[in-house]
Amino acid sequence: MQCLHFDAGRCRSCTLLDVPRPDQVRGKEEHVRDLLAAYDDVAWLPPVVGPGAGFRNKAKMVALGTAEAPVLGIVGPPGPYAGLDVDLTDCPLYPPELQAAFGPLSELVTRADLTPYDLAPAVGPDGRRRRVTPRDAAARGELKHVLVTLSPDGELMVRLVLRSTAAVDRVRKHLGWLAATLPALAVLSVNVQPAHAAVLEGEQEIVLTERSTLPMRLDGITLHLRPQSFFQTNTDVAAALYRQAREWVDDIAPASVWDLYCGVGGFALHCAAPGRAVTGIEISAEAVASATTTAAELAALPPDVVVGDHDAAWWRGAMADVRFDAGDAASFALGSDADPELVIVNPPRRGIGADLAGRLERSGARHVVYSSCNATTLARDLADMPSLRPRRARLLDMFPQTDHYEVLVLLQRA
C-alpha cells in the first residue's frame, strides 16, 4: 500500500507500512507462536489475510482547524509535522465510500458553526503551533471528534463528539441538508464528552435521526450496531472470525454456551443452533439491546426466507434458547452455580484476568473459544487455566500495516 502521508512523515499510524505484507503476517504469526510455545501440540490453521488497503469500516477523526476551514485527521507526529493539523480524509485504509463522506461532513462543521475543540494552542518561538495541557490555559471550541462507521451495505453512522449540548440544535437544523447531500447516512448522533482529557467519547448520546442502529450484515445475519456499541474494524476478517468460531463450536456440538464479552452478539448468534442454549453477557446495555433485536428478527423470519445455510424453521429453533443480559462478564461467571459445556470469550486488550480465568479453570466447561486482540494477555490468561489446553489456533490479520492482530484459540480440558 502506498501512502503519501506516511512517506512525508505526516502520519506514522501504520507502523509496518514499509514491511511487505507477507512479512507482516509472518512476523505476527511468529510472535503469537512464540508466546504460545509452551503448548507444542497446537494445530495452527493458515492465517486469514484480507485486503491491505480500503479495509477499515470506521474512521476516528480528530476535529482540527476552524469552523470555516475544518481539518479532519490527526495532530502531526514527532518530526517535521509535529503539532500541526494533518488532513487524513484520503487515508488509503478507508474505502471510497468512507472517504466520500468526509467532504459533506466537513461542510456540516462549517454550516453548523462547530468550532473544533482546542486546548488554547500557542505559537512557539519557531512559529509553529504547540498544544498545551488543560492546566496551561482554558480550552475552547465544541467539536472534538468525527466518528464514521460504514456498513457492508454502504450505509453510514456518523457521530459528532461535542464538548457540550450547546451546538446540538445547530446540528439538527442541518440534518435535512446532510441527508440529501449524503444519501448513505443512516444514523447521526451527538456524543457529549465534557472532560478535558484524552477520552474519545462520553456517556451521553443524542440520536438525531429516526434510525438509531446501523445494520452490519455478515453471512446473512444482520447485527445491529448502536452508536456506543463495539464492532471489529475490519468487516471481511470479522466475518471470517465468526465463521471459524462457528465451525469449531458446531464440531463440538455443545448443548450449552456462554458468550462472555458478547458485544452485539456476533459470536453468540453465529454459534447458536436448535437445541443449544446460548447466553451472551456484555457490560454495554446498548450492545445487549442490539443483540436481542437480531435474535428476535431471526426468530421471526418469514417461512420462505433462508439466512446463511438455514431456513426460517431452523433459525426459529436456534433462537428459542438464546438470551442476552447486560452485566460484567467475570461477575456473571463467578456468580453462577451452573456451568456451560463451552465458553466463548472475546475480551478487550487487558484479557479476561485472573478471576475469570480461575473460574473457568474450576468450571465444568470442556471447551473454551478465546478470541484475543492481545496475545500477550492471552498467554497470561492461559497460564491461569492450566487444565484448558490450546488445541487449535488461527491468526487473523484484522489490522494490516500494524503489529496488531486477532488470534482465535480453541481450548480443550485435558
Tab-separated table of C-alpha atoms in Angstrom:
chain	number	residue	atom	x	y	z
A	1	MET	CA	0.000	0.000	0.000
A	2	GLN	CA	1.337	3.416	-0.963
A	3	CYS	CA	0.567	6.314	1.384
A	4	LEU	CA	1.714	9.867	0.743
A	5	HIS	CA	1.117	10.807	4.390
A	6	PHE	CA	3.437	8.065	5.615
A	7	ASP	CA	6.095	8.891	3.035
A	8	ALA	CA	6.048	12.571	4.013
A	9	GLY	CA	6.113	11.835	7.757
A	10	ARG	CA	2.682	13.369	8.352
A	11	CYS	CA	1.265	10.130	9.801
A	12	ARG	CA	3.013	7.118	11.321
A	13	SER	CA	-0.020	5.141	12.469
A	14	CYS	CA	0.749	2.334	10.019
A	15	THR	CA	3.931	1.259	11.756
A	16	LEU	CA	4.606	-1.643	9.356
A	17	LEU	CA	3.775	0.099	6.099
A	18	ASP	CA	7.325	-0.241	4.803
A	19	VAL	CA	7.292	-4.010	5.520
A	20	PRO	CA	5.992	-6.279	2.718
A	21	ARG	CA	2.595	-7.687	3.609
A	22	PRO	CA	3.652	-11.370	3.618
A	23	ASP	CA	6.464	-10.468	6.023
A	24	GLN	CA	3.997	-8.600	8.250
A	25	VAL	CA	1.774	-11.659	8.538
A	26	ARG	CA	4.731	-13.983	9.029
A	27	GLY	CA	6.064	-11.776	11.832
A	28	LYS	CA	2.701	-11.711	13.589
A	29	GLU	CA	2.372	-15.472	13.395
A	30	GLU	CA	5.902	-15.924	14.741
A	31	HIS	CA	5.036	-13.558	17.598
A	32	VAL	CA	1.928	-15.449	18.705
A	33	ARG	CA	3.578	-18.849	18.224
A	34	ASP	CA	6.461	-17.741	20.440
A	35	LEU	CA	4.017	-16.603	23.131
A	36	LEU	CA	2.261	-19.981	22.999
A	37	ALA	CA	5.450	-22.031	22.549
A	38	ALA	CA	4.785	-23.937	25.805
A	39	TYR	CA	1.866	-25.645	24.049
A	40	ASP	CA	3.629	-27.791	21.475
A	41	ASP	CA	0.615	-29.736	20.211
A	42	VAL	CA	-1.428	-26.822	18.837
A	43	ALA	CA	-2.756	-27.298	15.306
A	44	TRP	CA	-2.196	-23.945	13.581
A	45	LEU	CA	-4.530	-23.154	10.696
A	46	PRO	CA	-3.379	-20.921	7.823
A	47	PRO	CA	-3.666	-17.204	8.661
A	48	VAL	CA	-6.694	-15.245	7.477
A	49	VAL	CA	-5.405	-12.389	5.343
A	50	GLY	CA	-7.755	-9.766	3.888
A	51	PRO	CA	-7.039	-6.654	1.793
A	52	GLY	CA	-4.176	-4.442	2.897
A	53	ALA	CA	-5.942	-1.197	1.935
A	54	GLY	CA	-9.513	0.062	1.970
A	55	PHE	CA	-10.470	-2.386	4.723
A	56	ARG	CA	-11.399	-0.096	7.626
A	57	ASN	CA	-15.126	0.194	8.297
A	58	LYS	CA	-14.687	3.046	10.748
A	59	ALA	CA	-12.852	6.358	10.940
A	60	LYS	CA	-11.993	8.175	14.150
A	61	MET	CA	-11.047	11.678	13.067
A	62	VAL	CA	-9.814	14.444	15.347
A	63	ALA	CA	-11.544	17.753	14.576
A	64	LEU	CA	-8.934	20.418	13.881
A	65	GLY	CA	-8.625	23.754	12.108
A	66	THR	CA	-11.533	26.179	12.326
A	67	ALA	CA	-15.277	26.038	11.738
A	68	GLU	CA	-14.731	27.913	8.450
A	69	ALA	CA	-11.890	25.617	7.355
A	70	PRO	CA	-12.142	22.349	9.321
A	71	VAL	CA	-9.497	19.647	9.174
A	72	LEU	CA	-10.442	16.034	9.886
A	73	GLY	CA	-7.446	13.895	10.755
A	74	ILE	CA	-4.759	13.858	13.409
A	75	VAL	CA	-2.257	16.086	15.156
A	76	GLY	CA	1.069	15.550	13.421
A	77	PRO	CA	3.549	13.082	14.978
A	78	PRO	CA	7.076	13.941	16.127
A	79	GLY	CA	9.122	15.247	13.221
A	80	PRO	CA	8.544	17.971	10.637
A	81	TYR	CA	4.757	17.908	11.178
A	82	ALA	CA	4.838	17.767	14.979
A	83	GLY	CA	1.793	19.504	16.463
A	84	LEU	CA	0.373	20.504	13.074
A	85	ASP	CA	-3.076	19.705	11.711
A	86	VAL	CA	-2.945	16.738	9.316
A	87	ASP	CA	-5.870	16.049	6.978
A	88	LEU	CA	-6.402	12.273	6.666
A	89	THR	CA	-9.639	12.225	4.671
A	90	ASP	CA	-7.823	10.463	1.827
A	91	CYS	CA	-6.186	7.820	4.039
A	92	PRO	CA	-5.861	4.676	1.877
A	93	LEU	CA	-7.051	2.472	4.755
A	94	TYR	CA	-10.546	3.898	4.201
A	95	PRO	CA	-12.707	2.507	1.380
A	96	PRO	CA	-14.004	5.020	-1.216
A	97	GLU	CA	-17.472	5.120	0.375
A	98	LEU	CA	-15.953	6.287	3.655
A	99	GLN	CA	-13.651	8.817	2.009
A	100	ALA	CA	-16.602	10.273	0.097
A	101	ALA	CA	-18.396	11.085	3.362
A	102	PHE	CA	-15.738	13.446	4.694
A	103	GLY	CA	-16.480	16.311	2.279
A	104	PRO	CA	-20.143	16.669	3.298
A	105	LEU	CA	-19.210	16.207	6.963
A	106	SER	CA	-16.606	18.972	6.733
A	107	GLU	CA	-19.262	21.222	5.204
A	108	LEU	CA	-21.622	20.310	8.062
A	109	VAL	CA	-18.978	21.526	10.507
A	110	THR	CA	-18.971	24.897	8.724
A	111	ARG	CA	-22.755	25.161	8.293
A	112	ALA	CA	-23.416	24.329	11.956
A	113	ASP	CA	-20.539	26.561	13.106
A	114	LEU	CA	-18.880	23.755	15.067
A	115	THR	CA	-15.612	25.259	16.247
A	116	PRO	CA	-13.077	22.447	16.709
A	117	TYR	CA	-12.132	21.899	20.306
A	118	ASP	CA	-8.675	23.125	21.197
A	119	LEU	CA	-6.635	23.360	24.358
A	120	ALA	CA	-5.785	27.011	23.630
A	121	PRO	CA	-2.921	26.396	21.177
A	122	ALA	CA	0.057	28.655	21.468
A	123	VAL	CA	2.765	29.590	18.981
A	124	GLY	CA	6.306	28.694	19.898
A	125	PRO	CA	9.456	30.689	19.081
A	126	ASP	CA	9.833	28.776	15.815
A	127	GLY	CA	6.415	29.946	14.642
A	128	ARG	CA	4.861	26.516	14.972
A	129	ARG	CA	1.723	25.792	16.948
A	130	ARG	CA	2.216	23.831	20.115
A	131	ARG	CA	-0.504	22.123	22.102
A	132	VAL	CA	-0.773	22.774	25.798
A	133	THR	CA	-2.409	20.932	28.672
A	134	PRO	CA	-5.641	21.935	30.425
A	135	ARG	CA	-3.554	23.275	33.296
A	136	ASP	CA	-1.890	25.790	30.984
A	137	ALA	CA	-4.979	27.560	29.674
A	138	ALA	CA	-8.715	27.313	29.267
A	139	ALA	CA	-9.893	25.025	26.490
A	140	ARG	CA	-12.184	26.373	23.794
A	141	GLY	CA	-14.338	25.102	20.968
A	142	GLU	CA	-17.002	22.394	20.764
A	143	LEU	CA	-16.248	19.670	18.213
A	144	LYS	CA	-13.733	17.075	19.404
A	145	HIS	CA	-14.056	14.097	17.060
A	146	VAL	CA	-15.958	12.919	14.000
A	147	LEU	CA	-16.592	9.165	14.111
A	148	VAL	CA	-17.912	7.437	10.989
A	149	THR	CA	-18.810	3.749	10.511
A	150	LEU	CA	-19.553	2.108	7.162
A	151	SER	CA	-21.850	-0.922	6.906
A	152	PRO	CA	-21.370	-3.774	4.389
A	153	ASP	CA	-24.424	-2.381	2.566
A	154	GLY	CA	-22.815	1.046	2.173
A	155	GLU	CA	-24.791	2.882	4.867
A	156	LEU	CA	-23.163	5.251	7.348
A	157	MET	CA	-23.350	6.012	11.047
A	158	VAL	CA	-21.922	9.430	11.926
A	159	ARG	CA	-21.198	10.517	15.495
A	160	LEU	CA	-20.102	14.036	16.405
A	161	VAL	CA	-18.292	14.181	19.734
A	162	LEU	CA	-19.010	17.589	21.261
A	163	ARG	CA	-17.836	19.285	24.416
A	164	SER	CA	-21.420	20.140	25.433
A	165	THR	CA	-25.001	20.180	24.162
A	166	ALA	CA	-24.769	23.849	23.151
A	167	ALA	CA	-24.492	23.109	19.422
A	168	VAL	CA	-26.965	20.211	19.175
A	169	ASP	CA	-29.778	22.368	17.789
A	170	ARG	CA	-27.433	23.827	15.166
A	171	VAL	CA	-26.544	20.314	14.032
A	172	ARG	CA	-30.194	19.260	13.995
A	173	LYS	CA	-31.059	22.301	11.852
A	174	HIS	CA	-28.856	20.970	9.043
A	175	LEU	CA	-29.928	17.320	9.260
A	176	GLY	CA	-32.179	17.590	6.203
A	177	TRP	CA	-29.393	19.113	4.142
A	178	LEU	CA	-26.932	16.453	5.268
A	179	ALA	CA	-29.336	13.600	4.481
A	180	ALA	CA	-29.851	14.988	0.962
A	181	THR	CA	-26.131	15.585	0.416
A	182	LEU	CA	-25.038	12.284	1.961
A	183	PRO	CA	-27.737	9.754	0.954
A	184	ALA	CA	-25.845	6.892	2.617
A	185	LEU	CA	-26.435	8.470	6.031
A	186	ALA	CA	-28.463	6.118	8.245
A	187	VAL	CA	-27.680	7.363	11.762
A	188	LEU	CA	-26.474	10.728	13.030
A	189	SER	CA	-25.840	11.281	16.718
A	190	VAL	CA	-24.097	13.675	19.063
A	191	ASN	CA	-21.935	12.270	21.824
A	192	VAL	CA	-21.236	14.625	24.728
A	193	GLN	CA	-17.745	14.418	26.201
A	194	PRO	CA	-17.159	17.405	28.536
A	195	ALA	CA	-13.927	16.216	30.159
A	196	HIS	CA	-10.639	17.949	29.349
A	197	ALA	CA	-8.944	14.594	28.860
A	198	ALA	CA	-7.779	12.215	26.166
A	199	VAL	CA	-11.079	10.318	26.230
A	200	LEU	CA	-12.662	9.559	22.881
A	201	GLU	CA	-16.313	9.764	23.907
A	202	GLY	CA	-18.641	10.399	26.832
A	203	GLU	CA	-21.641	8.605	28.300
A	204	GLN	CA	-24.419	10.798	26.874
A	205	GLU	CA	-25.551	10.046	23.306
A	206	ILE	CA	-28.210	12.092	21.490
A	207	VAL	CA	-29.535	10.416	18.328
A	208	LEU	CA	-30.833	12.958	15.804
A	209	THR	CA	-32.127	10.625	13.084
A	210	GLU	CA	-35.214	8.412	13.132
A	211	ARG	CA	-32.975	5.371	12.869
A	212	SER	CA	-30.685	4.595	15.779
A	213	THR	CA	-28.885	1.457	14.556
A	214	LEU	CA	-26.623	0.610	11.640
A	215	PRO	CA	-27.214	-2.856	10.126
A	216	MET	CA	-23.974	-4.832	9.796
A	217	ARG	CA	-24.800	-7.809	7.596
A	218	LEU	CA	-22.367	-10.729	7.881
A	219	ASP	CA	-23.130	-14.057	6.196
A	220	GLY	CA	-26.803	-13.128	6.145
A	221	ILE	CA	-27.004	-12.324	9.862
A	222	THR	CA	-27.777	-8.650	10.447
A	223	LEU	CA	-26.062	-7.330	13.564
A	224	HIS	CA	-27.485	-4.009	14.735
A	225	LEU	CA	-24.776	-1.541	15.664
A	226	ARG	CA	-25.828	1.262	18.017
A	227	PRO	CA	-23.715	4.407	18.440
A	228	GLN	CA	-21.806	3.236	21.520
A	229	SER	CA	-21.523	-0.434	20.549
A	230	PHE	CA	-18.219	-2.074	19.661
A	231	PHE	CA	-17.668	-3.723	16.294
A	232	GLN	CA	-14.491	-5.079	14.729
A	233	THR	CA	-12.810	-2.556	12.432
A	234	ASN	CA	-12.296	-4.989	9.536
A	235	THR	CA	-15.615	-6.375	8.274
A	236	ASP	CA	-14.243	-9.116	5.992
A	237	VAL	CA	-11.887	-10.502	8.627
A	238	ALA	CA	-14.567	-10.193	11.320
A	239	ALA	CA	-16.846	-12.383	9.188
A	240	ALA	CA	-14.058	-14.956	8.868
A	241	LEU	CA	-13.544	-14.836	12.645
A	242	TYR	CA	-17.194	-15.657	13.305
A	243	ARG	CA	-17.217	-18.408	10.682
A	244	GLN	CA	-14.179	-20.075	12.215
A	245	ALA	CA	-15.672	-19.977	15.703
A	246	ARG	CA	-18.945	-21.408	14.398
A	247	GLU	CA	-17.102	-24.258	12.680
A	248	TRP	CA	-15.287	-25.222	15.879
A	249	VAL	CA	-18.418	-24.946	18.014
A	250	ASP	CA	-20.510	-26.990	15.579
A	251	ASP	CA	-17.814	-29.699	15.516
A	252	ILE	CA	-18.056	-29.932	19.322
A	253	ALA	CA	-21.884	-29.563	19.323
A	254	PRO	CA	-22.247	-28.375	22.941
A	255	ALA	CA	-25.706	-28.255	24.474
A	256	SER	CA	-24.931	-25.010	26.337
A	257	VAL	CA	-22.699	-21.995	25.596
A	258	TRP	CA	-21.719	-18.803	27.381
A	259	ASP	CA	-20.562	-15.914	25.199
A	260	LEU	CA	-18.750	-13.550	27.574
A	261	TYR	CA	-17.972	-10.015	26.339
A	262	CYS	CA	-20.533	-10.766	23.628
A	263	GLY	CA	-20.833	-7.233	22.204
A	264	VAL	CA	-23.661	-7.038	19.656
A	265	GLY	CA	-23.870	-10.843	19.590
A	266	GLY	CA	-21.538	-11.762	16.741
A	267	PHE	CA	-20.207	-14.989	18.229
A	268	ALA	CA	-23.394	-15.989	20.067
A	269	LEU	CA	-25.670	-15.608	17.064
A	270	HIS	CA	-23.273	-17.316	14.663
A	271	CYS	CA	-22.799	-20.240	17.064
A	272	ALA	CA	-26.453	-20.746	18.001
A	273	ALA	CA	-28.264	-23.894	16.863
A	274	PRO	CA	-31.524	-25.709	17.630
A	275	GLY	CA	-31.266	-27.454	20.997
A	276	ARG	CA	-28.303	-25.304	22.072
A	277	ALA	CA	-28.740	-22.875	24.984
A	278	VAL	CA	-26.686	-19.719	24.408
A	279	THR	CA	-26.260	-16.914	26.947
A	280	GLY	CA	-24.486	-13.702	25.951
A	281	ILE	CA	-23.131	-11.321	28.590
A	282	GLU	CA	-21.950	-7.782	27.807
A	283	ILE	CA	-21.371	-4.724	30.003
A	284	SER	CA	-22.927	-2.391	27.413
A	285	ALA	CA	-26.717	-2.275	27.640
A	286	GLU	CA	-26.828	-0.775	24.136
A	287	ALA	CA	-24.950	-3.743	22.708
A	288	VAL	CA	-27.263	-6.162	24.523
A	289	ALA	CA	-30.284	-4.356	23.063
A	290	SER	CA	-28.755	-4.726	19.601
A	291	ALA	CA	-28.062	-8.446	20.057
A	292	THR	CA	-31.574	-9.030	21.373
A	293	THR	CA	-33.023	-7.260	18.332
A	294	THR	CA	-31.123	-9.514	15.938
A	295	ALA	CA	-32.189	-12.655	17.817
A	296	ALA	CA	-35.838	-11.552	17.643
A	297	GLU	CA	-35.563	-10.882	13.900
A	298	LEU	CA	-34.063	-14.310	13.245
A	299	ALA	CA	-36.786	-15.970	15.302
A	300	ALA	CA	-39.471	-14.179	13.269
A	301	LEU	CA	-38.171	-14.806	9.740
A	302	PRO	CA	-40.886	-15.402	7.117
A	303	PRO	CA	-41.248	-19.113	6.242
A	304	ASP	CA	-39.731	-18.789	2.774
A	305	VAL	CA	-36.587	-16.895	3.872
A	306	VAL	CA	-33.169	-18.540	4.060
A	307	VAL	CA	-30.358	-16.940	6.080
A	308	GLY	CA	-26.936	-18.438	5.553
A	309	ASP	CA	-27.400	-22.170	5.095
A	310	HIS	CA	-30.635	-22.434	7.104
A	311	ASP	CA	-34.338	-21.828	6.634
A	312	ALA	CA	-36.688	-19.927	8.907
A	313	ALA	CA	-37.723	-23.020	10.906
A	314	TRP	CA	-34.083	-23.774	11.747
A	315	TRP	CA	-33.498	-20.212	12.916
A	316	ARG	CA	-36.672	-20.225	14.983
A	317	GLY	CA	-35.377	-23.300	16.778
A	318	ALA	CA	-31.888	-21.843	17.113
A	319	MET	CA	-33.153	-18.634	18.728
A	320	ALA	CA	-35.548	-20.430	21.110
A	321	ASP	CA	-32.942	-20.642	23.886
A	322	VAL	CA	-30.735	-17.621	23.132
A	323	ARG	CA	-30.669	-14.756	25.606
A	324	PHE	CA	-28.538	-11.694	26.233
A	325	ASP	CA	-28.026	-9.883	29.535
A	326	ALA	CA	-26.162	-6.716	30.465
A	327	GLY	CA	-23.507	-7.197	33.108
A	328	ASP	CA	-19.858	-7.733	33.886
A	329	ALA	CA	-18.592	-10.979	32.340
A	330	ALA	CA	-16.425	-12.007	35.293
A	331	SER	CA	-19.137	-11.189	37.842
A	332	PHE	CA	-21.677	-13.226	35.891
A	333	ALA	CA	-19.406	-16.256	35.713
A	334	LEU	CA	-18.319	-16.003	39.345
A	335	GLY	CA	-21.913	-15.659	40.483
A	336	SER	CA	-23.250	-18.618	38.512
A	337	ASP	CA	-23.641	-22.049	40.088
A	338	ALA	CA	-24.168	-23.791	36.742
A	339	ASP	CA	-21.521	-24.360	34.091
A	340	PRO	CA	-21.977	-24.495	30.316
A	341	GLU	CA	-20.291	-27.108	28.151
A	342	LEU	CA	-18.451	-24.420	26.151
A	343	VAL	CA	-17.456	-20.807	26.830
A	344	ILE	CA	-16.597	-18.131	24.263
A	345	VAL	CA	-14.571	-15.148	25.474
A	346	ASN	CA	-13.722	-12.055	23.437
A	347	PRO	CA	-12.223	-9.653	25.991
A	348	PRO	CA	-10.627	-6.232	25.475
A	349	ARG	CA	-6.843	-5.965	25.268
A	350	ARG	CA	-6.419	-6.469	29.014
A	351	GLY	CA	-7.639	-10.065	28.670
A	352	ILE	CA	-10.059	-11.931	30.934
A	353	GLY	CA	-7.950	-11.552	34.078
A	354	ALA	CA	-7.064	-13.922	36.903
A	355	ASP	CA	-10.538	-14.053	38.485
A	356	LEU	CA	-12.387	-15.163	35.371
A	357	ALA	CA	-9.526	-17.417	34.279
A	358	GLY	CA	-9.628	-19.091	37.685
A	359	ARG	CA	-13.399	-19.523	37.439
A	360	LEU	CA	-13.088	-21.185	34.018
A	361	GLU	CA	-10.279	-23.393	35.318
A	362	ARG	CA	-12.544	-24.625	38.127
A	363	SER	CA	-15.623	-24.939	35.923
A	364	GLY	CA	-17.071	-27.983	34.243
A	365	ALA	CA	-16.736	-26.428	30.785
A	366	ARG	CA	-14.956	-28.836	28.458
A	367	HIS	CA	-14.007	-26.235	25.852
A	368	VAL	CA	-13.240	-22.512	25.617
A	369	VAL	CA	-13.044	-20.484	22.407
A	370	TYR	CA	-10.809	-17.497	23.151
A	371	SER	CA	-10.688	-14.577	20.693
A	372	SER	CA	-7.821	-12.254	21.570
A	373	CYS	CA	-6.577	-8.942	20.203
A	374	ASN	CA	-3.564	-9.069	22.534
A	375	ALA	CA	-1.660	-12.349	22.533
A	376	THR	CA	0.465	-11.243	25.491
A	377	THR	CA	-2.547	-11.154	27.818
A	378	LEU	CA	-3.855	-14.311	26.140
A	379	ALA	CA	-0.680	-16.157	27.158
A	380	ARG	CA	-1.010	-14.845	30.705
A	381	ASP	CA	-4.632	-15.970	30.916
A	382	LEU	CA	-3.754	-19.422	29.557
A	383	ALA	CA	-1.187	-19.830	32.338
A	384	ASP	CA	-4.046	-19.301	34.817
A	385	MET	CA	-6.074	-22.091	33.159
A	386	PRO	CA	-3.551	-24.963	33.024
A	387	SER	CA	-6.140	-27.694	32.516
A	388	LEU	CA	-7.590	-25.944	29.459
A	389	ARG	CA	-5.039	-26.628	26.724
A	390	PRO	CA	-4.899	-24.919	23.318
A	391	ARG	CA	-5.714	-27.447	20.591
A	392	ARG	CA	-6.332	-25.299	17.533
A	393	ALA	CA	-5.374	-21.726	16.723
A	394	ARG	CA	-5.652	-19.277	13.862
A	395	LEU	CA	-4.165	-15.850	13.283
A	396	LEU	CA	-6.465	-13.298	11.662
A	397	ASP	CA	-4.806	-10.191	10.239
A	398	MET	CA	-7.500	-7.825	11.477
A	399	PHE	CA	-5.205	-4.794	11.491
A	400	PRO	CA	-2.953	-4.763	8.388
A	401	GLN	CA	0.044	-2.409	8.276
A	402	THR	CA	0.421	-2.561	12.091
A	403	ASP	CA	1.806	-5.136	14.503
A	404	HIS	CA	-1.683	-5.772	15.944
A	405	TYR	CA	-3.724	-8.859	15.072
A	406	GLU	CA	-6.512	-11.129	16.268
A	407	VAL	CA	-5.950	-14.754	17.216
A	408	LEU	CA	-8.649	-17.373	17.795
A	409	VAL	CA	-7.763	-20.327	20.011
A	410	LEU	CA	-9.784	-23.438	20.843
A	411	LEU	CA	-9.046	-24.750	24.346
A	412	GLN	CA	-9.919	-28.247	25.491
A	413	ARG	CA	-9.845	-29.560	29.038
A	414	ALA	CA	-7.012	-32.023	29.486
